[in-house]
Amino acid sequence: MNHTFNFKFILMSMLLFNSVAHSNPSDLDKQIETMSLQTEHLTAGQKTFESVCAACHSADLSGAMGFNLKDGEWVHGGQPSDIFKNIQNGFSQAGMPAFKNILNEQQVKQITAYILSKREGWDNLTYKIYTLGGDKSRSWAQLENHRPVKQGPALRNMPDFSMPESEEFAIEFTGDFYAPREQDTALYVKAPHVLIDVYIDGQPVKKVGNQWSGSWPLKRGKQQMTFRLMTPPKPFPKYTRTNAPLIVTNKENTIKLFAASKVAEQQLAGTDFPIKADKSIQVQRKVVVDLPPYTVAVGLLEKVNYGFNTRSCAISGVWLGDMLNIGPNIKGRGQDGSVPLGKWLFNRNAQIMPKSKQCEFIKYNRQAETRFDFKLQNVYLSMQGVATDGKTLSLNYQVLGNPKNVNDLQFKLPENKAMSISVTGGQIKSSHKGKTFVVNPAQNKNFSIQIKATGAE
């Protein structure tokens, strides 16, 4: 027996098997999907993406010169192996280079995993449409033995409720659905009087809401979803709406994150209008999500932002990063709040709140550093927020007048692991009810509260 020949044959077979296994898209899909759940690969993938991909596809993957990489519309294939191959080979005719000559295979896998982790909305979406009779009862059980009048893959992986040609219809959309991984979200629908059922991973989801609107809690990340909509019996109640706008929101339904149906895309178009303190301090008097009414929002050049409430004289919130997206407020004509673009240190649920309710707002000015003048418990004060860096905010108070010689002002302080608070010109007292900053304005004409991000969650 020729042992040399056998050894070469076995070695060639092993190499061929490994090559085939490596090139098998399903194996590569599984490998990248696993990497998309691992922090070290996502961190590396994000860093590489931001250095070589963000210029064309935007840092948030929403698209610029290049395609949107978050939604379900993939011209060249949306499987992880497709994305991997497209990054490696590029599209020279479209101005995208072949990154296999720039990045190694592991880097391309990590970029693909990062892209996968940011997916939003539907994928592999199909639909079925049924025509309903004039009977008064409505249930999906009635349709079990009926063939749909139309079915197939959904265009652009996006539900379109204008497709049915009959006024009385039932429509079902089924597919994979990607919800944000980093927060709890809900599928919000405003479709008065229509009958809606939602199933996630084969289980019915309980609606939260009323006959006019409602939301269904989503799981984080990838899930299989079925969305069913059925018209009520005729005559339709007034304001019945069958073209349902599906919108993914935060858990509280106060922030609209992205559209999950065609009509919702139209509704959310034009709601991106960011205000950033890049060249000067920014001041906005608009409704802001998670800040109470009558709050004036201030954005500082150091990417530190705060809100001053003109009714309570409280510091109603502090957040780090860019300032606000006021687009929802503008397009919603004030019904939707502007959205903070950074990370909260605290907001309306735990404010720097004067314990006295005797607050009288006087004015604010926008010359150089923004300053608020107000009267608190018969003491005339000014407050100016100053950031020393991107993690620290100093709230500097000055006593402008104290005609009744008040010697005690108290401010309830918020507490959480994301920040630390220190003071000058007074002292912090602790009790079972929390921490309070106590200052004597008759003795301390200047005092301050310093807030510093700790990086903890």
XYZ file of C-alpha atoms in Angstrom:
457
model
C 0.000 0.000 0.000
C 1.253 3.452 -0.897
C 1.117 5.242 2.481
C 2.441 8.460 0.941
C -0.472 8.520 -1.487
C -2.985 7.809 1.305
C -1.583 10.588 3.473
C -1.756 13.077 0.600
C -5.306 11.962 -0.240
C -6.450 12.352 3.382
C -4.756 15.753 3.669
C -6.344 16.992 0.422
C -9.740 15.717 1.568
C -9.427 17.542 4.881
C -8.437 20.785 3.183
C -11.277 20.459 0.704
C -13.780 19.737 3.501
C -12.581 22.722 5.537
C -12.757 24.965 2.484
C -16.309 23.864 1.684
C -17.392 24.182 5.314
C -15.879 27.635 5.541
C -17.604 28.752 2.356
C -20.977 27.348 3.382
C -23.166 30.444 3.868
C -25.259 28.829 6.616
C -22.128 28.121 8.693
C -20.878 31.670 8.187
C -24.340 33.035 9.029
C -24.344 31.130 12.319
C -20.819 32.220 13.165
C -21.568 35.911 12.572
C -24.903 35.699 14.398
C -23.036 34.290 17.409
C -20.467 37.075 17.181
C -23.285 39.630 17.095
C -24.138 38.599 20.670
C -20.581 38.970 21.981
C -19.463 42.318 23.354
C -15.812 42.038 22.345
C -16.688 41.500 18.669
C -19.319 44.261 18.684
C -16.882 46.741 20.238
C -14.213 45.892 17.662
C -16.770 45.921 14.836
C -18.114 49.322 15.865
C -14.615 50.817 16.010
C -13.745 49.560 12.528
C -17.154 50.557 11.127
C -16.800 54.099 12.433
C -13.351 54.457 10.896
C -14.051 53.049 7.410
C -17.837 52.830 6.868
C -19.532 55.679 8.748
C -18.591 58.358 6.205
C -20.889 56.756 3.608
C -23.419 54.897 5.759
C -23.600 57.345 8.721
C -22.398 56.621 12.246
C -25.863 55.398 13.258
C -26.073 53.160 10.118
C -29.105 55.095 8.820
C -27.474 55.802 5.462
C -26.040 58.827 3.655
C -24.203 58.334 0.343
C -24.516 54.602 1.036
C -27.558 52.502 1.894
C -29.410 52.377 5.207
C -27.932 49.346 6.981
C -30.545 49.076 9.741
C -33.814 48.455 7.899
C -35.125 45.372 6.084
C -34.486 46.567 2.532
C -31.326 44.831 1.275
C -30.655 45.184 -2.445
C -27.725 42.763 -2.447
C -28.952 40.262 0.156
C -29.507 40.700 3.868
C -28.113 37.461 5.306
C -24.913 37.834 7.350
C -22.987 35.898 4.699
C -24.313 38.261 2.003
C -23.236 41.330 3.968
C -19.838 39.764 4.663
C -19.318 39.016 0.963
C -20.458 42.480 -0.120
C -18.064 44.187 2.271
C -15.199 42.015 1.052
C -15.898 42.422 -2.668
C -17.342 45.922 -2.716
C -19.223 47.553 -5.604
C -16.714 49.511 -7.625
C -19.389 50.862 -9.971
C -21.150 52.408 -6.971
C -17.971 53.772 -5.417
C -17.642 51.150 -2.661
C -14.137 49.606 -2.511
C -13.379 45.939 -1.944
C -12.404 45.859 1.721
C -10.768 42.422 1.467
C -7.704 44.355 0.336
C -7.932 46.684 3.351
C -9.349 44.617 6.234
C -8.658 41.058 7.283
C -11.387 38.427 7.400
C -11.933 38.731 11.156
C -12.432 42.493 10.896
C -15.044 42.038 8.159
C -16.865 39.462 10.283
C -16.861 41.880 13.222
C -18.238 44.724 11.102
C -20.960 42.385 9.826
C -21.782 41.302 13.383
C -22.017 44.951 14.454
C -24.351 45.748 11.548
C -26.478 42.732 12.446
C -26.732 43.925 16.069
C -28.230 47.229 14.883
C -30.928 45.782 12.634
C -34.404 47.282 12.993
C -37.809 46.153 11.776
C -38.941 43.319 9.550
C -37.111 40.684 7.543
C -38.344 37.710 5.469
C -41.817 39.284 5.642
C -44.803 37.599 3.958
C -48.484 38.521 3.820
C -51.909 36.923 3.369
C -55.094 38.823 2.492
C -58.631 37.492 3.064
C -61.936 38.961 1.937
C -64.574 38.995 4.666
C -68.311 38.498 4.282
C -71.039 40.674 5.657
C -71.570 38.572 8.800
C -71.328 40.357 12.106
C -68.959 37.970 13.856
C -65.242 38.436 13.389
C -62.551 35.887 14.259
C -59.489 34.359 12.688
C -60.895 30.918 13.411
C -63.474 31.584 10.675
C -60.640 31.881 8.138
C -58.780 28.675 8.971
C -60.331 26.776 6.043
C -60.319 29.730 3.645
C -57.661 30.383 1.044
C -56.269 33.904 0.969
C -57.234 35.950 -2.084
C -53.650 37.142 -2.291
C -50.362 36.207 -0.625
C -46.627 36.467 -1.111
C -43.471 38.269 0.025
C -43.987 41.833 1.244
C -42.387 44.550 -0.869
C -39.372 46.113 0.873
C -40.081 43.989 3.975
C -42.648 46.590 5.010
C -46.365 46.035 5.811
C -48.724 47.956 3.553
C -52.339 47.958 4.708
C -53.582 49.677 1.566
C -53.156 46.490 -0.508
C -56.590 44.883 0.097
C -59.089 45.668 -2.676
C -62.128 45.003 -0.482
C -63.394 47.306 2.268
C -63.987 44.339 4.555
C -60.791 42.341 4.843
C -58.338 40.543 7.080
C -54.591 40.778 6.534
C -51.740 38.897 8.165
C -48.038 39.740 8.101
C -45.458 37.233 9.352
C -41.694 37.517 9.486
C -38.591 38.021 11.565
C -38.591 41.232 13.554
C -35.609 43.056 15.026
C -36.217 45.243 18.074
C -33.498 47.278 19.817
C -31.305 45.136 22.073
C -30.335 47.864 24.516
C -33.797 48.888 25.761
C -37.355 47.661 26.258
C -39.665 48.700 23.434
C -43.228 48.287 22.210
C -45.095 48.103 18.914
C -47.476 51.089 18.994
C -50.523 51.243 16.708
C -53.151 53.952 16.334
C -55.968 52.302 14.373
C -59.385 53.017 15.938
C -61.925 50.189 16.066
C -60.061 47.630 13.931
C -59.350 44.194 15.389
C -55.649 43.486 15.940
C -53.781 40.414 17.188
C -50.036 40.174 17.707
C -48.033 36.963 18.176
C -44.346 36.845 19.095
C -42.492 33.548 18.737
C -45.864 31.833 18.380
C -47.371 33.262 21.591
C -50.169 35.869 21.750
C -49.135 39.234 23.192
C -51.530 41.178 25.395
C -52.451 44.659 24.206
C -51.992 47.691 26.439
C -54.371 50.506 25.497
C -57.908 51.136 24.279
C -60.025 50.874 21.127
C -58.313 53.939 19.647
C -54.683 52.997 20.109
C -52.534 50.455 21.871
C -49.127 48.883 22.179
C -47.711 45.379 22.397
C -44.464 44.798 24.359
C -41.602 43.473 22.244
C -38.745 41.193 23.149
C -35.243 42.553 22.773
C -33.406 41.654 19.594
C -34.608 39.170 16.978
C -38.032 37.527 17.263
C -40.638 35.973 14.984
C -43.749 38.127 14.758
C -47.226 37.751 13.271
C -49.377 40.877 13.000
C -53.060 40.388 12.153
C -55.565 43.120 11.346
C -59.273 42.640 10.646
C -61.915 45.254 9.845
C -64.987 45.454 12.098
C -68.423 44.563 10.713
C -70.202 47.208 8.645
C -71.299 49.881 9.128
C -67.864 50.926 10.307
C -67.811 53.062 13.460
C -66.827 56.688 12.944
C -63.062 57.290 12.669
C -62.303 53.641 11.836
C -58.786 53.479 10.433
C -57.635 50.426 8.495
C -54.306 51.765 7.168
C -52.507 51.164 10.443
C -49.306 53.045 11.273
C -47.038 50.588 13.105
C -44.356 52.390 15.090
C -41.746 50.993 17.468
C -41.520 53.199 20.544
C -39.841 53.127 23.913
C -41.677 51.174 26.606
C -43.616 54.252 27.724
C -44.693 55.147 24.140
C -43.179 58.616 24.524
C -40.393 58.290 21.917
C -41.025 57.075 18.369
C -37.969 55.044 17.422
C -38.692 53.786 13.900
C -41.489 52.933 11.469
C -42.732 49.357 11.079
C -45.297 49.935 8.292
C -45.464 51.920 5.057
C -47.857 54.605 6.302
C -45.766 55.008 9.470
C -42.727 55.738 7.275
C -44.668 58.616 5.732
C -45.716 59.883 9.147
C -42.181 59.851 10.554
C -40.557 61.380 7.470
C -39.169 64.803 8.316
C -38.974 64.219 12.067
C -35.181 64.379 12.132
C -34.096 67.929 13.035
C -31.153 67.762 15.445
C -30.078 70.774 17.495
C -26.448 70.556 18.625
C -24.318 72.974 20.619
C -21.367 72.759 18.232
C -20.479 76.453 17.880
C -22.543 78.193 20.547
C -24.719 77.459 23.564
C -28.208 76.385 22.482
C -31.458 77.192 24.291
C -34.794 75.570 23.407
C -38.247 76.183 24.878
C -40.012 73.084 23.579
C -41.716 70.056 25.060
C -38.989 67.489 25.755
C -39.550 63.803 26.411
C -38.954 62.911 30.088
C -38.766 66.561 31.154
C -41.752 68.309 32.792
C -43.681 71.116 31.041
C -42.258 74.648 31.272
C -38.689 73.376 31.045
C -36.085 75.436 29.185
C -33.398 73.153 27.728
C -29.802 74.360 27.530
C -27.043 72.694 25.506
C -23.437 73.563 26.373
C -20.432 73.352 24.068
C -18.909 70.567 26.158
C -21.822 68.257 25.210
C -23.455 68.606 28.609
C -27.128 69.597 28.671
C -29.592 70.538 31.381
C -33.169 71.686 31.835
C -34.400 74.526 34.077
C -38.084 74.462 34.994
C -39.644 77.932 35.101
C -42.569 76.785 37.272
C -40.682 74.958 40.028
C -37.181 76.535 39.688
C -35.869 72.939 39.607
C -33.051 71.522 37.539
C -35.380 69.063 35.855
C -32.780 66.980 34.024
C -29.161 66.585 32.957
C -27.940 64.531 30.000
C -24.607 64.031 28.233
C -24.021 64.092 24.483
C -25.749 65.998 21.717
C -28.699 68.160 22.675
C -32.110 67.530 21.078
C -33.922 66.250 18.038
C -36.751 68.793 17.824
C -38.175 67.253 14.624
C -40.944 65.241 16.370
C -42.059 68.402 18.198
C -42.141 70.463 15.009
C -43.934 67.931 12.802
C -46.240 66.845 15.603
C -47.128 70.512 16.252
C -46.196 70.139 19.867
C -47.997 66.830 20.450
C -44.750 64.853 20.341
C -41.838 65.849 22.543
C -38.345 66.667 21.352
C -35.964 63.777 22.000
C -32.708 64.159 23.978
C -29.827 62.837 21.869
C -27.546 61.884 24.724
C -27.532 59.809 27.871
C -29.534 60.803 30.939
C -27.894 61.371 34.300
C -31.328 62.204 35.730
C -34.679 63.530 34.508
C -38.205 64.324 35.657
C -38.389 61.273 37.926
C -35.626 62.629 40.218
C -34.822 66.344 39.916
C -32.779 68.903 41.853
C -35.926 70.265 43.414
C -36.267 73.243 45.797
C -38.208 72.105 48.837
C -39.991 75.462 48.983
C -42.889 75.870 46.545
C -42.486 79.659 46.601
C -40.853 79.882 43.171
C -41.223 82.909 40.899
C -39.405 82.886 37.579
C -38.204 86.318 36.476
C -36.204 85.975 33.244
C -33.319 84.303 31.504
C -30.696 85.816 29.242
C -28.616 84.248 26.486
C -25.623 86.566 26.505
C -22.374 84.599 26.673
C -23.342 82.033 29.329
C -27.094 81.432 29.743
C -28.362 82.637 33.120
C -31.720 82.180 34.881
C -33.042 84.783 37.348
C -35.782 83.796 39.784
C -37.095 84.312 43.313
C -37.165 81.400 45.702
C -38.665 81.782 49.163
C -38.225 85.606 48.964
C -34.560 85.235 47.959
C -33.562 86.669 44.574
C -31.209 84.258 42.815
C -29.463 83.676 39.522
C -28.299 80.257 38.274
C -25.779 79.544 35.559
C -24.790 76.083 34.340
C -21.113 75.673 33.429
C -19.437 72.516 32.132
C -15.761 71.987 32.811
C -15.622 68.919 30.539
C -17.964 66.418 28.907
C -18.739 64.705 32.205
C -19.104 67.516 34.742
C -21.734 70.227 35.213
C -21.510 72.966 37.843
C -24.751 74.755 38.737
C -23.556 78.112 40.060
C -26.043 80.102 42.148
C -25.646 83.755 43.132
C -27.756 85.622 45.705
C -28.956 88.853 44.047
C -31.053 89.996 46.984
C -32.336 88.762 50.324
C -34.588 91.547 51.701
C -36.172 89.366 54.422
C -32.842 87.888 55.506
C -33.882 84.281 54.802
C -31.257 81.930 56.252
C -32.395 78.511 54.964
C -32.775 77.195 51.418
C -33.075 73.471 50.724
C -32.812 71.467 47.514
C -33.706 67.777 47.298
C -30.975 65.933 45.372
C -31.379 63.000 42.981
C -29.362 59.848 43.591
C -28.233 57.122 41.181
C -25.131 55.141 40.242
C -24.544 57.091 37.031
C -23.368 60.242 38.823
C -21.954 61.789 41.964
C -22.972 65.130 43.482
C -20.869 67.534 45.553
C -21.591 71.075 46.775
C -19.859 74.288 47.822
C -21.228 77.031 50.062
C -23.505 74.675 51.962
C -23.769 71.072 53.064
C -25.506 67.847 52.129
C -27.688 66.251 54.781
C -28.861 62.637 54.531
C -31.992 61.047 55.959
C -34.216 58.055 55.250
C -35.964 60.258 52.656
C -32.770 60.890 50.707
C -30.200 63.674 50.400
C -30.834 67.410 50.743
C -28.553 70.349 49.961
C -28.912 72.977 52.699
C -27.505 76.510 52.302
C -27.767 79.785 54.223
C -28.224 82.565 51.607
C -27.655 85.256 54.236
C -24.093 84.005 54.733
C -23.298 82.415 51.365
C -23.795 84.825 48.475
C -22.455 82.202 46.091
C -23.016 78.459 46.231
C -22.966 75.623 43.732
C -23.943 72.026 43.007
C -21.494 69.910 40.992
C -22.720 66.880 39.046
C -20.188 64.410 37.691
C -20.850 61.345 35.546
C -19.285 58.224 37.029
C -19.772 55.935 34.069
C -21.753 53.409 36.124
C -25.207 52.241 35.050
